[in-house]
Short mmCIF file of C-alpha atoms in Angstrom, two decimals:
data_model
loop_
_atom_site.label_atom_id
_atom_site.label_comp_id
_atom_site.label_asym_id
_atom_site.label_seq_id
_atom_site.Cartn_x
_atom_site.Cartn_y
_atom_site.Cartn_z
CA UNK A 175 97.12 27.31 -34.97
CA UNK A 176 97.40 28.86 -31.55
CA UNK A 177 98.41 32.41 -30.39
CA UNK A 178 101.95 33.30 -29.21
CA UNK A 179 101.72 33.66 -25.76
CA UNK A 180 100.43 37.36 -24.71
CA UNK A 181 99.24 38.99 -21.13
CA UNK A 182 95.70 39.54 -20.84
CA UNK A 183 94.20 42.89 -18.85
CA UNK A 184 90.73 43.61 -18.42
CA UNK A 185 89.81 47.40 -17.89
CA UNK A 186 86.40 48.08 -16.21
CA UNK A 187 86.45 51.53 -18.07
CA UNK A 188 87.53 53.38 -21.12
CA UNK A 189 90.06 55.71 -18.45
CA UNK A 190 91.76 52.16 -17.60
CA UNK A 191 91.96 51.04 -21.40
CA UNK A 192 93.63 54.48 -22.32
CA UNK A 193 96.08 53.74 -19.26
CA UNK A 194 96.65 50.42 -20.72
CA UNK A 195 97.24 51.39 -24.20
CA UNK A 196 99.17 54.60 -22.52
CA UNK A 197 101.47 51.90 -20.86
CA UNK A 198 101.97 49.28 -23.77
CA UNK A 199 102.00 51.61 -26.31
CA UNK A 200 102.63 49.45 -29.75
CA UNK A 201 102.94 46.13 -27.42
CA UNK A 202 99.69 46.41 -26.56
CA UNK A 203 95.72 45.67 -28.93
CA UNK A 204 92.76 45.99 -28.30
CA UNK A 205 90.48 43.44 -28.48
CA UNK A 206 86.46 44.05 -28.80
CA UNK A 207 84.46 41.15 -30.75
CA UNK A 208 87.56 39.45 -31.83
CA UNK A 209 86.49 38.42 -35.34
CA UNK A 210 89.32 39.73 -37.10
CA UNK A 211 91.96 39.93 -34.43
CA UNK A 212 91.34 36.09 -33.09
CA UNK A 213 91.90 35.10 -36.21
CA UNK A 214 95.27 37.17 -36.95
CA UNK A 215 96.17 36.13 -33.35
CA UNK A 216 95.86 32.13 -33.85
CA UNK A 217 97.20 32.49 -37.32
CA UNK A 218 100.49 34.41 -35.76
CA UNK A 219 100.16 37.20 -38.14
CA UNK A 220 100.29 39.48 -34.87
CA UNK A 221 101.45 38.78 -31.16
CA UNK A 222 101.03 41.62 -29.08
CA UNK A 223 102.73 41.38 -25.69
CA UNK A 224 99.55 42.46 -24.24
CA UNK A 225 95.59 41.68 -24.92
CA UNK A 226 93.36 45.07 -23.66
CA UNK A 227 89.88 43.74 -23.39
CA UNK A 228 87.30 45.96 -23.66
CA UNK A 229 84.52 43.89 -23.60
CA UNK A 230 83.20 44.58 -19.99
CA UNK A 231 83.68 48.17 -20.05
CA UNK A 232 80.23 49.56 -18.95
CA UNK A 233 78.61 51.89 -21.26
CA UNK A 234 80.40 50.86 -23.67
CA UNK A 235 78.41 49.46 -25.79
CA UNK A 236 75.76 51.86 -26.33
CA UNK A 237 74.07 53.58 -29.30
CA UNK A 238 73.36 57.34 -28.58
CA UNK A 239 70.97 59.31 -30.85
CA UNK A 240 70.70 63.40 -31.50
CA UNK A 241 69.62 65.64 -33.89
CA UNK A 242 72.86 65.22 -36.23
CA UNK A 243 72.93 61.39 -36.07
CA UNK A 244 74.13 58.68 -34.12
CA UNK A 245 77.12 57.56 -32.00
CA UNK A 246 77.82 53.72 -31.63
CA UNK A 247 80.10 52.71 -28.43
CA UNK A 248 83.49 50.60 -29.34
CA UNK A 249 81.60 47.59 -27.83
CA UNK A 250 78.22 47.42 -29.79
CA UNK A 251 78.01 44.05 -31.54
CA UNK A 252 77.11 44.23 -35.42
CA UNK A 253 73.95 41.97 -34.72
CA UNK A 254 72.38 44.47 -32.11
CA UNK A 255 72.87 47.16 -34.02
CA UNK A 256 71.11 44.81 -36.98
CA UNK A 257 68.21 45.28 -34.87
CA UNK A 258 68.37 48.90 -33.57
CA UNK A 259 65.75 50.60 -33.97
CA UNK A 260 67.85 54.27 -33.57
CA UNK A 261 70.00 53.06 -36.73
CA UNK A 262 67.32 53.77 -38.85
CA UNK A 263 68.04 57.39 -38.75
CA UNK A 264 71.38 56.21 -40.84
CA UNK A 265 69.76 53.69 -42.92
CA UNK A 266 73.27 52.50 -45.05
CA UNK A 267 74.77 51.18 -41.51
CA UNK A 268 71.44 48.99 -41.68
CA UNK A 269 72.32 48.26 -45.60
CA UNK A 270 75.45 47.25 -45.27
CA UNK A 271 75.14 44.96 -42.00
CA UNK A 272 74.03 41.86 -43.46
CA UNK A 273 76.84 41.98 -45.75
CA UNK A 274 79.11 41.86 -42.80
CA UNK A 275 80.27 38.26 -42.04
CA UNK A 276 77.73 35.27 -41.07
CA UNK A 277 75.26 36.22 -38.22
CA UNK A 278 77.61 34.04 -36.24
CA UNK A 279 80.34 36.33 -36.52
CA UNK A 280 77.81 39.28 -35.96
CA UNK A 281 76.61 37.93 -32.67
CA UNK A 282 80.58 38.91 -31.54
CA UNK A 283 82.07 41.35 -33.72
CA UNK A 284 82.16 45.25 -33.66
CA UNK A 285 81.15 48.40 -35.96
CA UNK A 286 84.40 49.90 -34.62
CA UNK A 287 86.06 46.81 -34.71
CA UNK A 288 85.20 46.16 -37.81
CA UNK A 289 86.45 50.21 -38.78
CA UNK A 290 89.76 50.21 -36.48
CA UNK A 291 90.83 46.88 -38.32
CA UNK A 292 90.06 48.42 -41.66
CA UNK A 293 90.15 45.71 -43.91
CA UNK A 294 90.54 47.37 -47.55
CA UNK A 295 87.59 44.76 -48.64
CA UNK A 296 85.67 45.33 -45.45
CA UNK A 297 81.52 46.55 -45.85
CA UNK A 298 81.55 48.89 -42.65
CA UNK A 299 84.91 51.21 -42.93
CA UNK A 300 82.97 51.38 -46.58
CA UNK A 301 80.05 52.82 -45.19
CA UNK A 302 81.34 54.99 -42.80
CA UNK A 303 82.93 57.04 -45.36
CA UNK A 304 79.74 57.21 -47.80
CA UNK A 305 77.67 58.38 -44.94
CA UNK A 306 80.46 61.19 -44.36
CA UNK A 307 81.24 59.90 -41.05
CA UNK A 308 83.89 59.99 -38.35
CA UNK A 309 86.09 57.88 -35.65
CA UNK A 310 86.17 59.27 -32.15
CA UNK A 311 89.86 58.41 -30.87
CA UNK A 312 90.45 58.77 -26.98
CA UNK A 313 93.73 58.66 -25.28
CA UNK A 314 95.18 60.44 -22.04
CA UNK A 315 96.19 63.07 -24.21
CA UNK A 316 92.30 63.45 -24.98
CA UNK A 317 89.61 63.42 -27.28
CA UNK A 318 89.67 63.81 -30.97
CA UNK A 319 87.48 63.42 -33.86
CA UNK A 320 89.03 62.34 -37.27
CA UNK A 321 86.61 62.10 -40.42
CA UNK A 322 86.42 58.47 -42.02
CA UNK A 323 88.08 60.09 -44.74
CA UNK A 324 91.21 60.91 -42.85
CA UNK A 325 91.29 58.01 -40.94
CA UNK A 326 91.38 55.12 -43.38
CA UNK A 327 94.57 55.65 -44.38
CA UNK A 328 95.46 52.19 -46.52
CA UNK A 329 95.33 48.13 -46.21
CA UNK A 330 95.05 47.68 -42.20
CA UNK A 331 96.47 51.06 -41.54
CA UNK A 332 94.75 54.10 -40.09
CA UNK A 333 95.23 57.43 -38.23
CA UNK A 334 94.66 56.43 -34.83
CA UNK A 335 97.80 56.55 -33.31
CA UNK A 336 99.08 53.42 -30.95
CA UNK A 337 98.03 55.25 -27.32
CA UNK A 338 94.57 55.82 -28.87
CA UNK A 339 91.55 53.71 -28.79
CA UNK A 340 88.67 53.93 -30.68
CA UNK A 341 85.72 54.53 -28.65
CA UNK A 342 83.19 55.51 -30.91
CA UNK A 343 81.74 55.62 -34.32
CA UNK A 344 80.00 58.92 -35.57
CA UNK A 345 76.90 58.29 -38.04
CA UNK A 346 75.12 61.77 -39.62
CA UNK A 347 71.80 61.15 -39.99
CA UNK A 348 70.71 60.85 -43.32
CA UNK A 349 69.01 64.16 -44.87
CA UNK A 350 65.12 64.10 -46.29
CA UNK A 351 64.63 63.33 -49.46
CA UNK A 352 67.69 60.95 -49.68
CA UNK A 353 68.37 57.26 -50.39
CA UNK A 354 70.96 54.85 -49.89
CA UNK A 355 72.11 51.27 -51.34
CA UNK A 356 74.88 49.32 -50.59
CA UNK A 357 75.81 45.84 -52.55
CA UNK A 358 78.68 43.75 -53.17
CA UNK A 359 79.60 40.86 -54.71
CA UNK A 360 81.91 37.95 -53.00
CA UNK A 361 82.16 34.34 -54.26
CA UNK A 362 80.10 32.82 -51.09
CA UNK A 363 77.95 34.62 -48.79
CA UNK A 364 79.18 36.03 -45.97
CA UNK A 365 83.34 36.22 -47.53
CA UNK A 366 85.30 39.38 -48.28
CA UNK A 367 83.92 40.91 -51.38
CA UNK A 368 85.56 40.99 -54.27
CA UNK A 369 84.09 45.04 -54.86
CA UNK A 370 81.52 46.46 -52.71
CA UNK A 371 79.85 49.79 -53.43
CA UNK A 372 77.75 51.49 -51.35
CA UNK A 373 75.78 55.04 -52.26
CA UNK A 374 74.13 58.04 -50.18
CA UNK A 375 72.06 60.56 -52.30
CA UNK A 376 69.55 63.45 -51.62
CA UNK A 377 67.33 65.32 -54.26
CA UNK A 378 65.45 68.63 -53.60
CA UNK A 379 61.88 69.03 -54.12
CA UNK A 380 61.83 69.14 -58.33
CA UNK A 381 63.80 65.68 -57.99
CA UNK A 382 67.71 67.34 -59.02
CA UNK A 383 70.63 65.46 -57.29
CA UNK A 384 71.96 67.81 -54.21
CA UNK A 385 74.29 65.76 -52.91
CA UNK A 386 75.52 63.10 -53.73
CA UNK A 387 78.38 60.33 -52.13
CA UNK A 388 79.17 56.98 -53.89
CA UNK A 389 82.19 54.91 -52.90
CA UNK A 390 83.89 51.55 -53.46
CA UNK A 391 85.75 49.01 -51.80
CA UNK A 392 87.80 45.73 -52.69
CA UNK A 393 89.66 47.62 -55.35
CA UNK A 394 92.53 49.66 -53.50
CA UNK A 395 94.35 49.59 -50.20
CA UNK A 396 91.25 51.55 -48.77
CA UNK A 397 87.65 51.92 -49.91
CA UNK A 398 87.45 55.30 -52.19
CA UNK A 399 85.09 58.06 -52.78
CA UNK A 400 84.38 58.42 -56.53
CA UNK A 401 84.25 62.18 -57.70
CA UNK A 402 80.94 62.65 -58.53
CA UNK A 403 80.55 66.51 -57.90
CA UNK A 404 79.90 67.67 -61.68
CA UNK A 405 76.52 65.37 -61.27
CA UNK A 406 75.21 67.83 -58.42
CA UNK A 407 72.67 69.73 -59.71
CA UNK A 408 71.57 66.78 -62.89
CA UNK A 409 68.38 64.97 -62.76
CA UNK A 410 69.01 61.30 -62.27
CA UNK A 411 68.62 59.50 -65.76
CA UNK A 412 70.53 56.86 -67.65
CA UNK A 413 72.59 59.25 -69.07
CA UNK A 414 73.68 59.92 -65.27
CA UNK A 415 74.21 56.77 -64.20
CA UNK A 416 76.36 55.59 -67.22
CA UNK A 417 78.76 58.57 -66.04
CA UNK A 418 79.09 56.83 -62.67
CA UNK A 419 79.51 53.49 -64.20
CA UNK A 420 82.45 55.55 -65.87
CA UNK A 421 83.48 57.10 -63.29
CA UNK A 422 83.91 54.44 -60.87
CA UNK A 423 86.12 52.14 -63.38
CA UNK A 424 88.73 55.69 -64.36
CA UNK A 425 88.75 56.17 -60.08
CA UNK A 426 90.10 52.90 -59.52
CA UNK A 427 93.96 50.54 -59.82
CA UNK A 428 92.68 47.26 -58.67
CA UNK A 429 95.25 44.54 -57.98
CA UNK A 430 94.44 40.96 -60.14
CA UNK A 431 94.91 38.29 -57.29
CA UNK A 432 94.02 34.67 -56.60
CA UNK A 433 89.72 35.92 -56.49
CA UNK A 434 89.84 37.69 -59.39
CA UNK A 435 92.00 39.75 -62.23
CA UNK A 436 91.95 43.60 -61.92
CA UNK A 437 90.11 43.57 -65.58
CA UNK A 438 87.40 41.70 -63.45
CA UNK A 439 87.68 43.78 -60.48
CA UNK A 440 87.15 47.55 -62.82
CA UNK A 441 84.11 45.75 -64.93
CA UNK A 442 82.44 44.36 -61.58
CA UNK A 443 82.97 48.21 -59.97
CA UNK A 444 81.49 50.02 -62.80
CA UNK A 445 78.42 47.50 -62.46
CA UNK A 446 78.23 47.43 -58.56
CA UNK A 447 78.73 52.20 -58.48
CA UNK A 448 75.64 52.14 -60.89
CA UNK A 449 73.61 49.69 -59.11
CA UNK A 450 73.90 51.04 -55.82
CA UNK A 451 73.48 54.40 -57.83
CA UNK A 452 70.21 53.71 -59.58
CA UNK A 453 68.93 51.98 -55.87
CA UNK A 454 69.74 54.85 -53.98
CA UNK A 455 68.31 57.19 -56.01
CA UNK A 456 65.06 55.06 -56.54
CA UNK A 457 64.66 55.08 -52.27
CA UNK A 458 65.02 58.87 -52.44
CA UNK A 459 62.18 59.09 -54.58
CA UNK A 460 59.95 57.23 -53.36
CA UNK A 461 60.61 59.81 -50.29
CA UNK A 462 62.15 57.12 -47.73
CA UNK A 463 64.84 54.98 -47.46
CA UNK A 464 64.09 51.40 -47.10
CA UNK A 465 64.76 49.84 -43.77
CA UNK B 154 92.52 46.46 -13.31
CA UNK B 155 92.49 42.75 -13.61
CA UNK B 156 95.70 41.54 -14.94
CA UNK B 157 97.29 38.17 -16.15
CA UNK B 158 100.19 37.27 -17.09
CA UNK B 159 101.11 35.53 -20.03
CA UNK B 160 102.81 32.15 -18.09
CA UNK B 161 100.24 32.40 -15.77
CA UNK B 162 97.10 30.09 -15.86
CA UNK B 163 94.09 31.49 -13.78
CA UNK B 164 90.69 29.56 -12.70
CA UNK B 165 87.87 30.47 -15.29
CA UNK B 166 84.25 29.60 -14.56
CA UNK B 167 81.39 28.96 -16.29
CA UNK B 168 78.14 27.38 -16.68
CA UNK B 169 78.32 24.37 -19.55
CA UNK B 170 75.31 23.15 -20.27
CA UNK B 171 73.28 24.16 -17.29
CA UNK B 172 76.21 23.18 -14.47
CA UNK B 173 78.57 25.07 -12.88
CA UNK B 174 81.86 24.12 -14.18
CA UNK B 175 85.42 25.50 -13.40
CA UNK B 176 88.93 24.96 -14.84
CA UNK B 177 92.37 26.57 -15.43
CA UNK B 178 93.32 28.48 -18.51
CA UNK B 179 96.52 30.81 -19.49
CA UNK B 180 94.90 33.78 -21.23
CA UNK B 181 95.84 32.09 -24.74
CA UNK B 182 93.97 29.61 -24.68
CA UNK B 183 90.72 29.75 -26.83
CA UNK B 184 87.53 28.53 -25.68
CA UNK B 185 86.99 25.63 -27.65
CA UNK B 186 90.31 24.37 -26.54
CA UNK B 187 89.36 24.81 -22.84
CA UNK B 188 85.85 23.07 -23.64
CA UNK B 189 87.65 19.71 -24.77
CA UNK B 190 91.12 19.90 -23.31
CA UNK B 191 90.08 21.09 -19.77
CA UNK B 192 86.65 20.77 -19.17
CA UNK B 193 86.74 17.09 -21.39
CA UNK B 194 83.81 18.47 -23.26
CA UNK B 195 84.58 17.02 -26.70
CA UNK B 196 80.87 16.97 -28.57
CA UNK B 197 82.50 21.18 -29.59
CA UNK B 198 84.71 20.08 -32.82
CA UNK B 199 87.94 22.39 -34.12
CA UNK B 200 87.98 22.82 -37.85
CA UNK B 201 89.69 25.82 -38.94
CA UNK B 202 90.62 28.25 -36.34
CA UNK B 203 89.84 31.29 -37.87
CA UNK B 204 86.37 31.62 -37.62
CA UNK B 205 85.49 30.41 -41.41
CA UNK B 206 84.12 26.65 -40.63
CA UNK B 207 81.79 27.22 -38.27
CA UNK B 208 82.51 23.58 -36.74
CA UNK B 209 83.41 24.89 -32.91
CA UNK B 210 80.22 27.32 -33.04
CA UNK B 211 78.38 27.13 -29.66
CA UNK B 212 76.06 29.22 -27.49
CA UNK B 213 77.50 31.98 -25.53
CA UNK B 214 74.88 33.97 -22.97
CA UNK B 215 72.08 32.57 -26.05
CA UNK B 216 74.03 33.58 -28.60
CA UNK B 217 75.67 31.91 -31.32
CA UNK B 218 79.63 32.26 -31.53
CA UNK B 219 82.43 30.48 -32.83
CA UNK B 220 84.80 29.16 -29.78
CA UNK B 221 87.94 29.24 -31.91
CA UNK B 222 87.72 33.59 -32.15
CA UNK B 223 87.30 33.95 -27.75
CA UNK B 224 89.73 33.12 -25.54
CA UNK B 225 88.45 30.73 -22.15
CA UNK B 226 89.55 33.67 -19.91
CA UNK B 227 86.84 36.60 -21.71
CA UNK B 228 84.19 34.26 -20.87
CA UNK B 229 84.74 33.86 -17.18
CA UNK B 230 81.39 33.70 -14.85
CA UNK B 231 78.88 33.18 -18.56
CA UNK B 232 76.77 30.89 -19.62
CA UNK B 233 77.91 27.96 -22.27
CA UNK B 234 75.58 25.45 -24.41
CA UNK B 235 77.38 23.06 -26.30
CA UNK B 236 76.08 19.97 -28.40
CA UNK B 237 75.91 17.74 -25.51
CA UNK B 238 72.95 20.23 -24.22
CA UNK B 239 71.12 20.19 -26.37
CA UNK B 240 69.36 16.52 -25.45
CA UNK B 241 67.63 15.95 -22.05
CA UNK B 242 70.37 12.52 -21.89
CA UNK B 243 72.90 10.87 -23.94
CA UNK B 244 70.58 8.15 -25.43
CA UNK B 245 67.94 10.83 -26.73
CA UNK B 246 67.68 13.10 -29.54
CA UNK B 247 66.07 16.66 -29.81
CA UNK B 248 63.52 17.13 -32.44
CA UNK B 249 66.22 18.84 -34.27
CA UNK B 250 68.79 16.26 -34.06
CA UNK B 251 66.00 13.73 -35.04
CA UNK B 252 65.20 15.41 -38.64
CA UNK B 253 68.98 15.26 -38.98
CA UNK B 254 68.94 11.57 -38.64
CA UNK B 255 66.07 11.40 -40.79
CA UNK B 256 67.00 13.86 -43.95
CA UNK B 257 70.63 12.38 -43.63
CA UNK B 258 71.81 16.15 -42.60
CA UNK B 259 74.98 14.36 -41.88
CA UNK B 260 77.56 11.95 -43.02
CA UNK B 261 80.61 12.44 -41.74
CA UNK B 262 79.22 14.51 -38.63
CA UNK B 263 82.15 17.00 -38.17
CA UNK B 264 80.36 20.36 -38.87
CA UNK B 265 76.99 19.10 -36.90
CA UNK B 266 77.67 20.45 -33.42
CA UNK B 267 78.30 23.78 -34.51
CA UNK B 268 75.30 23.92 -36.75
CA UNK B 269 72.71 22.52 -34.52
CA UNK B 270 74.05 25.13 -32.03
CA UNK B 271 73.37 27.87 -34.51
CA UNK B 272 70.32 26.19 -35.15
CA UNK B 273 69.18 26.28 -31.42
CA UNK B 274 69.72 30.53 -31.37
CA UNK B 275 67.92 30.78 -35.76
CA UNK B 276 65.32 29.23 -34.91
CA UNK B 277 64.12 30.28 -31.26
CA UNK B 278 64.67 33.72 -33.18
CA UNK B 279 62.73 32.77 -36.65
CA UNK B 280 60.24 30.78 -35.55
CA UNK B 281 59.23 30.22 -39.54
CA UNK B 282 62.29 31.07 -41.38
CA UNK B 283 62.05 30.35 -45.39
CA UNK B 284 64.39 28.51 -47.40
CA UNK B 285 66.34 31.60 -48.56
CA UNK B 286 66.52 32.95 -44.71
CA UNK B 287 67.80 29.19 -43.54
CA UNK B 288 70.91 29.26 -46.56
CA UNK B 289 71.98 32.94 -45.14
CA UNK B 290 72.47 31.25 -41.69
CA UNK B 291 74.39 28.24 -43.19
CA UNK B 292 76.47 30.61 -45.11
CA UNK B 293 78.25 30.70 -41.73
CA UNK B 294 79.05 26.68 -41.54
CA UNK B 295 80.61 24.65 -43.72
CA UNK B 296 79.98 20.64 -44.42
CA UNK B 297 81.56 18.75 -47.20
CA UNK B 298 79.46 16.01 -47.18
CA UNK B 299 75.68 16.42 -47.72
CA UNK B 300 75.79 19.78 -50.28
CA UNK B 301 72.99 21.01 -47.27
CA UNK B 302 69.92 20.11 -48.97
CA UNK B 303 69.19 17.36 -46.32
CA UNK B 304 70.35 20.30 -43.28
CA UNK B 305 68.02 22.65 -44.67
CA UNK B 306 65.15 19.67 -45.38
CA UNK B 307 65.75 19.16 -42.05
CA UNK B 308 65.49 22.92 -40.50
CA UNK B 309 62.37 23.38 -42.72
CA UNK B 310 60.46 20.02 -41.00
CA UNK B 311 61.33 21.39 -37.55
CA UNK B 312 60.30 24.40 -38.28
CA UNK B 313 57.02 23.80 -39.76
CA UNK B 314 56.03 21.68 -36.62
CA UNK B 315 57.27 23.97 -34.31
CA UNK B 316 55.06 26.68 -35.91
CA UNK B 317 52.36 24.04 -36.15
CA UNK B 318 52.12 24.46 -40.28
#
């Protein structure tokens, strides 16, 4: 199908996009790499009055690096950041990436993209809240930071309010001594997945778990943190990991729908938390993530 | 800022296939429509329209991306390859298209523009992919005909003499 019929403005800036969005208010989307959106757009399941494209904004799309991680620009295409070297500071961005689409899509589609759409099956809004991360959310009102956990709200829904654009991803830099996994499992490659886990873990020198984060997606209206906060302080074992298997299947209300039933959904969860467990905290182990 | 407005159709340039090309487009239209409707480019093929098939994939700026999920009027003043660049003229085949022919990659032909085009950007980029890498990329087209052993017989024979194996 085509689009409904919708204005197009190009700002040169993120100041002009906020002016846009400022002026359309609800009329108005954003559109970065377009791989959700174009879709929703020619399949009339939204017509905005007005297209804000923030593709040639410069400085956009760049990756910034400090000493508490890293900031990806609303522009930066999933593929480059594939290959971005600076991303391996946050190794379960680099994880979950390949999981994201075909490389085709990649080439044209967005981390924040990707985040601001949040698709409640979607790899990267996933990831963002196992690496503890946050949305930076600009509008002429200014600047303000809300964690990944406050911002996914539920299916396609978040906090960012309809004057605001997302302008930047926040990524803390994984600790020493940690590991991450992520995983998933979809019927073809490259499709939604049907559950997708994704873990962050760091031990201290004698090898006991000091933090830990392991969360799921495809089974609720948002990807969820399981509460894993009784395991801080246990040495990883089987013992351990069975409790997370546990865990993830009592955290979760999965839907049954035309991919699979929600009996199918908790078994495949329990599986997917303790293999993304078990990688994570084999990487921290061996003393670095792999990447 | 530069505005358009939705009625309004506004001239949209690019390069297709090495020459400088120029047509109108209202800021709904996608870029595979402009391709075959305007520019009368019709080697780009429209499956799906939502960015599953892979059929209307072509190169934008050297990269691989599907013309059905960008509108005409975002790629203004870039650089296009489509199918019909691919071959120095219309009566010869590329190495690529050759092994095609040869490992009968194709029946019907539908899906083949898009995934020669995605092709053209895997392998300039994995000079000696394996089997498992060449799947992952087809992941991203789909052909009902051939079940892809003869498109990935086909990648692998390129491939190999490219790398001189």
């Amino acid at each position: 199908m085509k689009p409904a019929p919708f204005a197009y403005v190009r700002p040169l800036s993120i100041a002009e996009a906020v002016a846009a969005l400022g002026e359309h208010g609800s009329a108005g989307r954003i559109i970065a790499g377009g791989q959700s959106l174009g879709a929703m757009l020619n399949m009339r399941l939204v017509a905005p009055k007005v297209l804000v494209d923030i593709n040639r904004i410069a400085g956009a799309n760049s990756i910034e690096k400090d000493r508490t991680g890293i900031r990806v620009g609303a522009t930066v295409r999933q593929s480059d950041a594939l290959r971005h070297t600076d991303l391996n500071a946050t190794p379960l961005i680099k994880e979950a990436l390949p999981h994201v689409g075909h490389f085709q899509t990649r080439n044209r589609g967005t981390i924040c993209g990707s985040i601001a759409h949040a698709d409640p099956s979607a790899e990267l809004p996933l990831a963002l809240l196992v690496s503890d991360g946050a949305v930076e959310l600009r509008s002429k009102r200014g600047t303000r930071i809300v964690a990944a956990d406050d911002f996914l709200v539920s299916t396609l829904t978040t906090a960012r309010r309809e004057d605001e654009m997302v302008v930047a991803t926040l990524w803390p830099s994984a600790p020493a001594r940690s590991g991450c996994a992520f995983d998933e499992f979809a019927i073809r490659g490259g499709d939604y997945a049907i559950v997708a886990a994704a873990a962050q873990v760091s031990l201290d020198a004698p090898g006991n778990i000091t933090s830990i984060r392991v969360g799921l997606a495809g089974v609720g209206e948002r990807p969820i943190l399981i509460d894993t906060s009784q395991l801080i302080g246990d040495k990883p074992s089987d013992g351990v990991a069975e409790e997370i298997m546990d865990r993830a299947r009592r955290s979760i209300e999965p839907i049954s729908d035309m991919q699979a039933s929600a009996e199918y959904r908790t078994h495949l969860a329990g599986i997917f938390a303790r293999r993304v467990f078990d990688a994570a905290i084999r990487r921290a182990q061996e003393g670095a993530s792999r990447v | 800022m530069f505005e358009v407005a939705c009625d309004a159709s506004i001239p949209v340039r690019v390069t297709l296939n090495g020459v400088a090309r120029e047509g109108l487009a209202s800021p709904r239209m996608q870029l595979a429509d402009f391709l075959r409707h305007v520019l009368r480019a019709y080697g780009t093929h429209v499956g799906c329209e939502h960015g599953i098939c892979g059929a209307c994939t072509v190169l934008i700026d050297g990269r691989a991306v599907r013309a059905c999920m960008i509108f005409a009027i975002q790629v203004d003043g870039m650089d296009i390859r489509t199918v019909e660049g691919l071959a120095a003229s219309p009566d010869e085949l590329t190495a690529l298209q050759a092994a095609f022919k040869k490992h009968h990659a194709l029946q019907c032909g539908f899906c083949t523009p898009g995934i020669l085009m995605s092709c053209t950007q895997f392998l300039a980029e994995h000079p000696a992919p394996t089997e498992a890498e060449i799947r992952e990329m087809l992941t991203g087209h789909l052909c009902r005909c051939t079940g892809y052993k003869g498109i990935v017989e086909a990648i692998k024979e390129v491939a190999a003499a490219k790398s001189g194996a």
